Coordinates of C-alpha atoms and ligand atoms in Angstrom, one line a residue:
X27 CA -16.7 -74.6 117.9
X28 CA -13.2 -74.8 116.5
X29 CA -10.3 -73.3 118.3
X30 CA -9.5 -71.0 115.4
X31 CA -13.0 -69.7 115.5
X32 CA -12.6 -69.0 119.2
X33 CA -9.6 -67.0 118.8
X34 CA -11.2 -65.0 116.0
X35 CA -14.0 -64.2 118.3
X36 CA -11.7 -63.4 121.1
X37 CA -10.0 -60.9 119.0
X38 CA -13.2 -59.6 117.8
X39 CA -14.4 -59.1 121.3
X40 CA -12.2 -56.3 122.1
X41 CA -12.9 -54.3 119.0
X42 CA -16.5 -55.2 118.5
X43 CA -19.0 -52.5 118.3
X44 CA -22.7 -53.1 118.5
X45 CA -22.9 -51.8 115.0
X46 CA -20.7 -54.7 113.8
X47 CA -23.2 -57.3 115.1
X48 CA -25.8 -57.2 112.4
X49 CA -28.5 -56.3 114.8
X50 CA -31.5 -54.4 113.4
X51 CA -31.2 -50.6 113.3
X52 CA -34.1 -50.3 115.7
X53 CA -32.4 -52.6 118.2
X54 CA -29.2 -50.6 117.8
X55 CA -31.1 -47.5 118.5
X56 CA -32.5 -49.0 121.7
X57 CA -29.0 -50.0 122.8
X58 CA -27.8 -46.6 122.2
X59 CA -30.6 -45.2 124.2
X60 CA -29.7 -47.6 127.0
X61 CA -26.3 -46.0 127.0
X62 CA -24.3 -49.1 126.2
X63 CA -21.1 -48.3 124.5
X64 CA -19.9 -51.7 123.5
X65 CA -20.9 -55.3 123.7
X66 CA -19.8 -57.4 126.6
X67 CA -17.8 -60.5 125.7
X68 CA -20.9 -62.8 126.0
X69 CA -22.8 -60.4 123.7
X70 CA -19.9 -60.2 121.2
X71 CA -19.7 -64.0 121.3
X72 CA -23.3 -65.0 121.3
X73 CA -25.1 -62.5 119.1
X74 CA -23.4 -63.3 115.7
X75 CA -24.1 -67.0 115.8
X76 CA -27.5 -66.5 117.2
X77 CA -28.3 -64.2 114.3
X78 CA -27.1 -66.8 112.0
X79 CA -29.7 -69.1 113.4
X80 CA -27.2 -71.3 115.3
X81 CA -27.7 -72.9 118.7
X82 CA -25.7 -71.1 121.3
X83 CA -24.3 -72.5 124.6
X84 CA -23.3 -69.5 126.7
X85 CA -21.4 -70.3 129.9
X86 CA -21.8 -67.1 131.8
X87 CA -23.5 -65.8 134.8
X88 CA -25.7 -62.9 135.5
X89 CA -24.0 -59.6 135.5
X90 CA -22.1 -60.4 132.3
X91 CA -24.8 -58.9 130.0
X92 CA -26.1 -62.3 129.0
X93 CA -29.7 -61.3 129.0
X94 CA -29.0 -58.9 126.2
X95 CA -26.9 -61.5 124.4
X96 CA -30.1 -63.4 123.7
X97 CA -32.8 -60.7 123.8
X98 CA -31.1 -58.5 121.2
X99 CA -30.8 -61.2 118.5
X100 CA -34.2 -62.5 119.3
X101 CA -35.8 -59.1 118.8
X102 CA -33.9 -58.7 115.5
X103 CA -35.0 -62.1 114.3
X104 CA -38.6 -61.8 115.4
X105 CA -39.1 -58.4 113.8
X106 CA -40.5 -60.2 110.8
X107 CA -43.5 -62.3 111.1
X108 CA -46.5 -62.5 113.4
X109 CA -47.6 -64.7 116.1
X110 CA -50.8 -66.8 116.0
X111 CA -53.2 -67.2 118.9
X112 CA -51.8 -69.4 121.6
X113 CA -48.8 -70.2 119.5
X114 CA -45.8 -68.2 120.8
X115 CA -43.0 -67.8 118.4
X116 CA -40.3 -67.8 121.0
X117 CA -39.9 -69.0 124.5
X118 CA -37.6 -67.9 127.3
X119 CA -37.5 -70.1 130.3
X120 CA -36.2 -68.7 133.6
X121 CA -35.8 -70.5 136.9
X122 CA -37.5 -67.8 139.0
X123 CA -40.3 -65.3 138.8
X124 CA -38.0 -62.4 139.5
X125 CA -35.6 -63.4 136.8
X126 CA -38.4 -63.9 134.4
X127 CA -39.7 -60.4 135.2
X128 CA -36.3 -59.0 134.6
X129 CA -36.0 -60.7 131.3
X130 CA -39.3 -59.2 130.4
X131 CA -38.0 -55.8 131.4
X132 CA -35.0 -56.3 129.2
X133 CA -37.4 -57.0 126.3
X134 CA -39.2 -53.8 127.0
X135 CA -36.0 -51.8 127.0
X136 CA -34.5 -53.3 123.8
X137 CA -37.7 -53.8 121.9
X138 CA -39.1 -50.3 122.5
X139 CA -38.7 -49.3 118.9
X140 CA -40.1 -52.6 117.5
X141 CA -43.6 -53.9 117.6
X142 CA -43.4 -57.2 119.5
X143 CA -45.8 -58.7 121.8
X144 CA -44.8 -60.6 124.9
X145 CA -46.3 -62.4 127.8
X146 CA -44.9 -63.3 131.1
X147 CA -46.1 -66.6 132.6
X148 CA -45.1 -66.8 136.2
X149 CA -46.7 -68.0 139.4
X150 CA -48.6 -65.7 141.6
X151 CA -50.5 -64.1 138.8
X152 CA -53.9 -65.2 137.8
X153 CA -54.1 -67.6 134.9
X154 CA -56.9 -65.6 133.4
X155 CA -54.8 -62.6 132.6
X156 CA -52.1 -64.8 131.3
X157 CA -54.5 -66.8 129.2
X158 CA -55.8 -63.6 127.6
X159 CA -52.3 -62.6 126.7
X160 CA -51.5 -65.9 125.1
X161 CA -54.8 -66.0 123.3
X162 CA -53.9 -62.8 121.5
X163 CA -50.8 -64.4 120.2
X164 CA -47.3 -63.5 121.5
X165 CA -44.0 -63.2 119.9
X166 CA -42.1 -63.8 123.1
X167 CA -43.3 -65.9 125.9
X168 CA -41.2 -65.6 129.1
X169 CA -42.0 -68.2 131.7
X170 CA -41.0 -70.2 134.6
X171 CA -41.2 -73.9 133.8
X172 CA -43.8 -74.9 136.2
X173 CA -46.3 -72.2 135.2
X174 CA -45.6 -72.8 131.5
X175 CA -46.5 -76.5 131.9
X176 CA -49.6 -75.6 133.9
X177 CA -50.8 -73.6 131.0
X178 CA -49.9 -76.3 128.6
X179 CA -51.7 -78.9 130.6
X180 CA -54.8 -76.7 130.6
X181 CA -54.7 -76.8 126.9
X182 CA -54.2 -73.1 126.6
X183 CA -50.8 -73.2 125.0
X184 CA -49.4 -74.7 121.8
X185 CA -45.7 -74.8 121.5
X186 CA -45.5 -76.1 117.9
X187 CA -44.6 -72.7 116.5
X188 CA -41.7 -72.0 118.8
X189 CA -38.8 -71.0 116.6
X190 CA -36.4 -69.8 119.3
X191 CA -36.1 -71.3 122.8
X192 CA -34.0 -69.8 125.5
X193 CA -33.0 -71.6 128.7
X194 CA -31.6 -69.1 131.1
X195 CA -29.7 -70.0 134.2
X196 CA -29.8 -73.7 133.5
X197 CA -27.6 -74.5 136.5
X198 CA -30.2 -72.8 138.7
X199 CA -32.9 -74.9 137.0
X200 CA -30.9 -77.9 138.0
X201 CA -30.6 -76.8 141.6
X202 CA -34.3 -76.3 141.7
X203 CA -35.3 -79.6 140.2
X204 CA -36.5 -78.1 137.0
X205 CA -34.5 -80.2 134.6
X206 CA -37.3 -82.7 134.0
X207 CA -39.6 -79.8 133.2
X208 CA -37.1 -78.4 130.8
X209 CA -36.6 -81.7 129.1
X210 CA -40.3 -82.0 128.7
X211 CA -40.6 -78.6 127.3
X212 CA -37.9 -79.2 124.8
X213 CA -39.9 -82.2 123.7
X214 CA -43.0 -80.1 123.2
X215 CA -41.2 -77.6 120.9
X216 CA -40.3 -78.3 117.3
X217 CA -37.2 -80.2 116.6
X218 CA -36.1 -77.5 114.2
X219 CA -36.2 -74.7 116.8
X220 CA -33.1 -72.7 117.6
X221 CA -31.9 -73.0 121.1
X222 CA -30.0 -70.5 123.1
X223 CA -28.9 -72.0 126.4
X224 CA -27.2 -70.3 129.3
X225 CA -25.6 -71.7 132.4
X226 CA -23.1 -70.3 134.8
X227 CA -21.6 -73.8 135.3
X228 CA -21.5 -77.0 133.3
X229 CA -22.5 -79.7 135.7
X230 CA -22.7 -83.2 134.2
X231 CA -26.4 -83.1 134.1
X232 CA -26.3 -79.8 132.2
X233 CA -23.8 -81.2 129.8
X234 CA -26.1 -84.1 129.2
X235 CA -29.0 -81.8 128.4
X236 CA -27.0 -79.7 126.0
X237 CA -25.7 -82.8 124.3
X238 CA -29.2 -84.0 123.9
X239 CA -31.0 -80.9 122.9
X240 CA -28.6 -78.6 121.3
X241 CA -27.4 -79.0 117.8
X242 CA -23.8 -78.2 117.1
X243 CA -23.9 -75.1 119.4
X244 CA -21.5 -72.3 119.3
X245 CA -20.0 -72.4 122.8
X246 CA -19.0 -69.1 124.4
X247 CA -17.6 -69.1 127.9
X248 CA -17.1 -66.0 130.0
X249 CA -14.7 -66.2 132.9
X250 CA -16.1 -66.9 136.3
X251 CA -16.7 -63.8 138.2
X252 CA -15.4 -65.1 141.5
X253 CA -12.1 -66.1 140.1
X254 CA -11.5 -62.9 138.3
X255 CA -13.3 -60.1 140.0
X256 CA -10.5 -58.6 141.9
X257 CA -12.5 -55.7 143.3
X258 CA -14.3 -57.9 145.8
X259 CA -12.4 -58.2 149.1
X260 CA -13.1 -61.6 150.6
X261 CA -12.7 -62.9 154.0
X262 CA -13.9 -65.8 156.2
X263 CA -14.1 -66.0 159.9
X264 CA -13.7 -69.4 161.3
X265 CA -15.9 -69.5 164.3
X266 CA -16.6 -72.1 167.0
X267 CA -19.3 -71.5 169.4
X268 CA -18.8 -71.9 173.1
X269 CA -21.4 -74.5 173.2
X270 CA -23.3 -76.2 170.5
X271 CA -26.6 -75.0 171.7
X272 CA -25.4 -71.4 171.6
X273 CA -24.1 -71.5 168.1
X274 CA -27.0 -69.7 166.6
X275 CA -27.0 -66.8 168.9
X276 CA -23.2 -66.5 169.0
X277 CA -23.1 -66.6 165.3
X278 CA -25.6 -63.8 165.1
X279 CA -23.5 -61.8 167.5
X280 CA -20.4 -62.4 165.4
X281 CA -22.4 -61.3 162.4
X282 CA -23.3 -58.0 164.1
X283 CA -19.7 -57.5 165.0
X284 CA -18.6 -58.2 161.5
X285 CA -21.1 -55.6 160.2
X286 CA -20.0 -53.1 162.8
X287 CA -16.4 -53.7 162.1
X288 CA -17.0 -52.5 158.6
X289 CA -18.3 -49.2 159.8
X290 CA -19.6 -46.7 157.3
X291 CA -18.0 -48.7 154.5
X292 CA -20.9 -51.0 154.8
X293 CA -23.6 -48.9 153.2
X294 CA -25.9 -51.8 152.6
X295 CA -25.6 -55.6 152.6
X296 CA -27.1 -58.8 151.6
X297 CA -26.8 -61.4 154.3
X298 CA -27.2 -64.9 153.0
X299 CA -28.3 -67.9 155.0
X300 CA -28.6 -71.4 153.8
X301 CA -32.0 -72.1 155.3
X302 CA -35.0 -69.9 155.1
X303 CA -35.7 -70.5 158.7
X304 CA -32.4 -68.9 159.5
X305 CA -33.2 -66.1 157.1
X306 CA -36.2 -65.3 159.4
X307 CA -34.2 -65.7 162.6
X308 CA -31.3 -63.6 161.5
X309 CA -33.5 -60.8 160.1
X310 CA -35.5 -60.7 163.3
X311 CA -32.5 -60.7 165.4
X312 CA -30.8 -57.9 163.5
X313 CA -33.9 -55.9 163.7
X314 CA -34.1 -56.4 167.4
X315 CA -30.7 -55.0 167.7
X316 CA -31.6 -52.0 165.8
X317 CA -30.3 -52.9 162.4
X318 CA -32.5 -52.0 159.5
X319 CA -33.1 -55.5 158.2
X320 CA -35.8 -57.5 156.5
X321 CA -36.0 -61.1 155.3
X322 CA -36.6 -62.4 151.8
X323 CA -37.3 -66.0 150.9
X324 CA -39.8 -67.9 148.9
X325 CA -42.3 -68.5 151.7
X326 CA -43.0 -64.9 152.1
X327 CA -45.9 -63.4 150.4
X328 CA -45.0 -62.1 147.0
X329 CA -46.2 -58.5 147.7
X330 CA -44.0 -58.5 150.8
X331 CA -41.1 -59.8 148.8
X332 CA -41.6 -57.1 146.2
X333 CA -41.8 -54.5 148.8
X334 CA -38.7 -55.6 150.6
X335 CA -36.7 -55.8 147.4
X336 CA -37.9 -52.4 146.3
X337 CA -36.9 -51.0 149.6
X338 CA -33.5 -52.5 149.3
X339 CA -33.0 -51.2 145.8
X340 CA -34.2 -47.8 146.7
X341 CA -32.0 -47.6 149.7
X342 CA -34.7 -47.4 152.3
X343 CA -33.7 -50.9 153.6
X344 CA -30.1 -51.4 154.5
X345 CA -29.8 -55.1 155.2
X346 CA -31.5 -57.7 153.1
X347 CA -31.4 -61.2 154.7
X348 CA -31.9 -63.7 152.0
X349 CA -31.9 -67.2 150.8
X350 CA -30.0 -68.0 147.6
X351 CA -33.0 -68.3 145.5
X352 CA -34.7 -65.2 146.7
X353 CA -31.7 -63.0 146.1
X354 CA -30.8 -64.4 142.7
X355 CA -33.0 -62.1 140.8
X356 CA -31.6 -59.0 142.3
X357 CA -30.3 -56.3 140.2
X358 CA -28.9 -53.8 142.6
X359 CA -26.0 -52.0 141.3
X360 CA -24.4 -50.9 144.5
X361 CA -24.3 -53.5 147.2
X362 CA -21.3 -52.7 149.3
X363 CA -21.2 -55.9 151.3
X364 CA -22.2 -59.5 151.2
X365 CA -22.3 -61.5 154.4
X366 CA -22.5 -65.2 154.2
X367 CA -24.0 -66.2 157.5
X368 CA -23.4 -69.8 156.4
X369 CA -21.0 -71.3 154.0
X370 CA -23.1 -72.3 151.1
X371 CA -23.5 -76.0 150.8
X372 CA -23.1 -75.7 147.0
X373 CA -19.8 -74.0 146.2
X374 CA -21.2 -72.3 143.1
X375 CA -23.6 -70.4 145.3
X376 CA -20.6 -68.7 146.8
X377 CA -19.8 -67.3 143.4
X378 CA -23.4 -66.1 142.9
X379 CA -23.7 -64.7 146.4
X380 CA -20.5 -62.6 146.4
X381 CA -21.3 -61.5 142.9
X382 CA -24.1 -59.4 144.3
X383 CA -21.4 -57.0 145.3
X384 CA -18.5 -55.4 143.5
X385 CA -20.7 -54.6 140.6
X386 CA -20.0 -52.3 137.8
X387 CA -16.4 -51.9 138.7
X388 CA -17.2 -50.8 142.2
X389 CA -15.4 -52.2 145.2
X390 CA -17.2 -54.8 147.2
X391 CA -16.6 -56.9 150.3
X392 CA -17.7 -60.4 150.9
X393 CA -17.4 -61.8 154.4
X394 CA -18.3 -65.3 155.5
X395 CA -18.7 -67.1 158.8
X396 CA -17.6 -70.7 158.9
X397 CA -18.5 -73.0 161.8
X398 CA -16.6 -76.3 162.2
X399 CA -19.2 -78.4 160.5
X400 CA -19.0 -76.1 157.4
X401 CA -15.3 -76.6 156.9
X402 CA -15.8 -79.1 154.2
X403 CA -18.1 -76.7 152.3
X404 CA -15.4 -74.0 152.8
X405 CA -12.8 -76.3 151.3
X406 CA -15.2 -76.9 148.3
X407 CA -15.6 -73.1 147.8
X408 CA -11.9 -72.5 147.9
X409 CA -11.4 -75.3 145.4
X410 CA -13.9 -73.7 143.1
X411 CA -12.6 -70.2 143.3
X412 CA -9.1 -71.5 143.2
X413 CA -7.7 -69.5 146.0
X414 CA -7.7 -69.5 149.7
X415 CA -10.1 -67.0 151.2
X416 CA -8.2 -64.9 153.7
X417 CA -9.0 -65.7 157.4
X418 CA -10.4 -63.0 159.5
X419 CA -10.0 -62.4 163.1
X420 CA -13.1 -62.3 165.2
X421 CA -13.9 -58.7 165.8
X422 CA -15.2 -59.6 169.2
X423 CA -11.7 -60.6 170.0
X424 CA -11.6 -62.5 173.2
X425 CA -15.0 -61.2 173.8
X426 CA -14.0 -59.7 177.0
X427 CA -12.2 -56.7 175.9
X428 CA -14.8 -54.6 174.3
X429 CA -17.2 -55.1 177.1
X430 CA -17.7 -51.6 178.2
X431 CA -19.5 -49.8 175.6
X432 CA -20.7 -53.0 174.2
X433 CA -22.9 -54.2 176.9
X434 CA -25.5 -51.7 177.0
X435 CA -26.7 -51.7 173.5
X436 CA -27.3 -55.4 173.7
X437 CA -30.1 -54.9 176.0
X438 CA -32.3 -52.5 174.2
X439 CA -31.4 -53.0 170.6
X440 CA -28.7 -50.6 169.6
X441 CA -30.8 -48.5 167.5
X442 CA -28.4 -46.3 165.8
X443 CA -25.6 -45.8 168.2
X444 CA -22.3 -46.2 166.7
X445 CA -20.6 -49.0 168.2
X446 CA -17.0 -48.6 168.9
X447 CA -15.9 -51.6 167.3
X448 CA -12.4 -52.4 167.6
X449 CA -11.0 -54.3 164.8
X450 CA -9.1 -56.5 167.1
X451 CA -10.0 -59.7 165.5
X452 CA -8.7 -62.7 167.3
X453 CA -9.8 -65.5 165.2
X454 CA -12.1 -67.2 167.5
X455 CA -14.7 -66.3 169.8
X456 CA -15.2 -69.5 171.4
X457 CA -15.4 -67.8 174.6
X458 CA -18.5 -66.0 173.7
X459 CA -19.5 -64.1 176.8
X460 CA -22.8 -64.5 178.4
X461 CA -25.4 -61.9 178.6
X462 CA -29.0 -61.5 178.8
X463 CA -29.7 -61.9 175.2
X464 CA -32.0 -59.4 173.8
X465 CA -32.3 -61.9 171.2
X466 CA -34.2 -64.2 173.3
X467 CA -37.4 -63.1 172.1
X468 CA -36.5 -63.8 168.6
X469 CA -35.7 -67.3 168.8
X470 CA -38.9 -68.9 168.4
X471 CA -37.6 -71.1 165.8
X472 CA -35.3 -74.0 166.0
X473 CA -32.6 -75.1 163.8
X474 CA -33.3 -77.1 160.7
X475 CA -32.2 -80.1 162.7
X476 CA -35.0 -79.4 165.0
X477 CA -32.7 -78.3 167.8
X478 CA -34.0 -75.3 169.5
X479 CA -31.8 -72.5 169.1
X480 CA -32.0 -71.1 172.5
X481 CA -29.2 -68.9 172.2
X482 CA -31.3 -66.1 173.4
X483 CA -30.9 -66.2 177.0
X484 CA -27.2 -66.5 176.9
X485 CA -26.6 -64.1 174.1
X486 CA -23.0 -63.1 174.5
X487 CA -22.1 -59.9 176.1
X488 CA -23.0 -57.9 173.2
X489 CA -19.6 -56.8 172.5
X490 CA -18.4 -53.4 171.8
X491 CA -19.6 -52.9 168.4
X492 CA -22.9 -51.7 167.4
X493 CA -22.0 -49.4 164.7
X494 CA -24.4 -47.0 163.3
X495 CA -27.1 -47.6 161.0
X496 CA -25.1 -45.9 158.4
X497 CA -27.1 -44.5 155.7
X498 CA -27.8 -46.8 153.0
X499 CA -28.0 -46.4 149.4
X500 CA -28.9 -48.6 146.6
X501 CA -30.7 -48.4 143.5
X502 CA -33.8 -50.0 142.4
X503 CA -34.6 -51.7 139.3
X504 CA -36.4 -54.8 138.3
X505 CA -39.6 -56.1 139.4
X506 CA -41.1 -59.0 141.0
X507 CA -44.2 -60.8 140.6
X508 CA -45.8 -64.0 141.4
X509 CA -46.9 -65.5 144.6
X510 CA -48.2 -68.9 145.1
X511 CA -45.1 -70.4 143.7
X512 CA -43.3 -69.1 146.6
X513 CA -44.3 -72.0 148.6
X514 CA -43.1 -74.6 146.2
X515 CA -40.2 -72.5 145.7
X516 CA -38.6 -72.1 148.9
X517 CA -39.4 -75.5 149.8
X518 CA -36.6 -76.1 147.5
X519 CA -34.5 -73.7 149.3
X520 CA -34.6 -76.2 152.1
X521 CA -34.5 -79.2 150.1
X522 CA -31.6 -78.0 148.2
X523 CA -29.5 -77.3 151.2
X524 CA -30.3 -80.6 152.6
X525 CA -30.1 -83.0 149.9
X526 CA -27.7 -82.8 147.3
X527 CA -29.4 -84.5 144.6
X528 CA -30.9 -81.4 143.3
X529 CA -31.9 -81.6 139.9
X530 CA -32.5 -85.1 140.7
X531 CA -35.3 -85.7 138.3
X532 CA -33.3 -87.3 135.6
X533 CA -35.2 -88.6 132.8
X534 CA -38.5 -89.2 134.4
X535 CA -39.4 -86.0 132.9
X536 CA -41.5 -86.7 130.0
X537 CA -44.3 -87.9 131.9
X538 CA -44.4 -84.7 133.6
X539 CA -42.7 -85.4 136.8
X540 CA -42.3 -81.7 137.2
X541 CA -40.1 -80.6 139.9
X542 CA -42.2 -77.5 139.4
X543 CA -41.8 -74.4 141.2
X544 CA -40.7 -71.2 140.1
X545 CA -38.8 -70.1 142.8
X546 CA -38.5 -66.9 144.1
X547 CA -36.0 -64.7 143.0
X548 CA -32.9 -64.2 141.6
X549 CA -31.4 -61.8 139.6
X550 CA -28.6 -59.8 138.7
X551 CA -26.8 -56.7 138.8
X552 CA -26.1 -54.1 136.3
X553 CA -22.9 -53.1 134.7
X554 CA -23.8 -49.6 134.7
X555 CA -21.9 -47.5 132.3
X556 CA -18.7 -49.5 132.6
X557 CA -18.0 -52.9 131.8
X558 CA -16.1 -54.4 134.8
X559 CA -12.7 -55.5 134.1
X560 CA -13.4 -59.1 134.7
X561 CA -15.9 -59.1 131.9
X562 CA -13.3 -58.1 129.5
X563 CA -11.1 -61.0 130.3
X564 CA -12.5 -64.2 129.2
X565 CA -13.5 -66.7 126.7
X566 CA -11.9 -69.8 127.8
X567 CA -11.3 -72.3 125.2
X568 CA -13.0 -75.5 125.4
X569 CA -11.7 -78.3 123.3
X570 CA -15.0 -80.0 123.2
X571 CA -17.7 -78.8 121.0
Ligands
AMP7 P1 -27.3 -59.5 132.8 O1 -26.0 -60.3 132.9 O2 -28.0 -59.8 131.6 O3 -28.1 -59.7 134.0 O4 -26.9 -57.9 132.7 C1 -26.4 -57.2 133.8 C2 -26.5 -55.8 133.6 O5 -25.6 -55.3 132.6 C3 -27.9 -55.3 133.2 O6 -28.3 -54.3 134.2 C4 -27.7 -54.6 131.9 O7 -28.5 -53.4 131.8 C5 -26.3 -54.3 131.8 N1 -25.7 -54.4 130.4 C6 -25.9 -55.4 129.6 N2 -25.2 -55.2 128.4 C7 -24.4 -54.1 128.6 C8 -23.5 -53.4 127.9 N3 -23.1 -53.8 126.6 N4 -22.9 -52.3 128.4 C9 -23.2 -51.9 129.6 N5 -24.1 -52.5 130.4 C10 -24.7 -53.6 129.9

């Protein structure tokens, strides 16, 4: 896109009303009923070219209103015409089942006054039902790449009539090794299709794909959330365990202290771990100590994942311990805190993770624990967000001080006693005290490296804190589905954090070297009635395109 055009669109953004966007009246009515007052920047930028039939490259992350930026024009454009059996007229590819389910919900919301058929093809649901839906003919097919190709290979799906293809969260597709699948799917759809392509970042591999498959796209970029969302208070605690083999348990203790230190301000939180194994351990440990916590990652049964997510959204679960993938689909408007138990090994994940809080103009807090071996990752994160993350003091202080009231709770899991945390953070807790760790029982699992994490028995002297199980609140929304993919999925969780060559499958695609897997979960948050300030900002210029 030309610079001049960009500035025109930028100007337009602030004044744009939905009614200026040439959407169909029925879509406008649905928008009105959804209570949206004005389009977000990605919507104002993407909808007009999409309605003109142009390819769109949207650089935006979840929470910016990007789903509506493609669903609204699609509904408008698909209002005319009918689908033939097994030949969907449009295709939306999402990296995870949860995200796909949410996109489907968006279609339901915005297409409620229009007659459009849709089908959701995700793992964990029987092929039969999905076959039946496709057989009838669908206007919109929303799918995870693996499941879509499964259907295709079974001869149940013909993609020759796809007029609009959306790739959502392409960077996440890359992380999950889906790029070969995506390339293959591109190849199965008509050359003349319109492509709407969204990614939070433009990794070289993503750039390559867009150069190959998009035709003179309109490029719209919305500012990165992490760099602009000022309502998220960030902090990192640099922590060194007293002994390597105690790192796990001491880290968990620090986590509890950090939670307690927030007191009632922490109404609910998502706690991110890099490895799903740690997701389980941390959730178990927190539970043991009386915190209302549950894990979510792709190895868990889908019905359990759904139940856990629903509980978190509804506010009956206060702490959600999650892997990146599992939490990506989340649309919980009010998450007060995000804890990064580990520094993410891919810096962009930090942006995604902390973006779970501070939604819809609310305040949010993002706290991270960094052990020495994660320092490089921390530097990467800071480089990405372009600022130094303020250092926190260890709320355990020297770990001796708080002792008194602290010791007891440790033993029998501090149900709901309010810990007296002192905010005396002293930067390090190397001297993590010893204690009979109530955690012991939890540590049945070792580290990814295979080292047993025997922290248990020497769990530090359960310091002072042990704040209450403050009441939680959250909202619900969204839905999950799928199941068997969870295996393939979270396998990636692991793979991803270990090897960096995610998205590896270069061009070997065509043959079908699918990195398959829909992974479990990711999703986004709502803007509510207000558009957060950060969303109003951006539209960075890009000379290229
Ligand atoms: P998304 O980035 O697509 O995941 O959207 C995030 C949230 O923003 C969703 O919960 C939408 O309901 C909400 N949303 C989308 N567009 C608007 C808008 N124009 N005004 C207010 N909220 C919106």
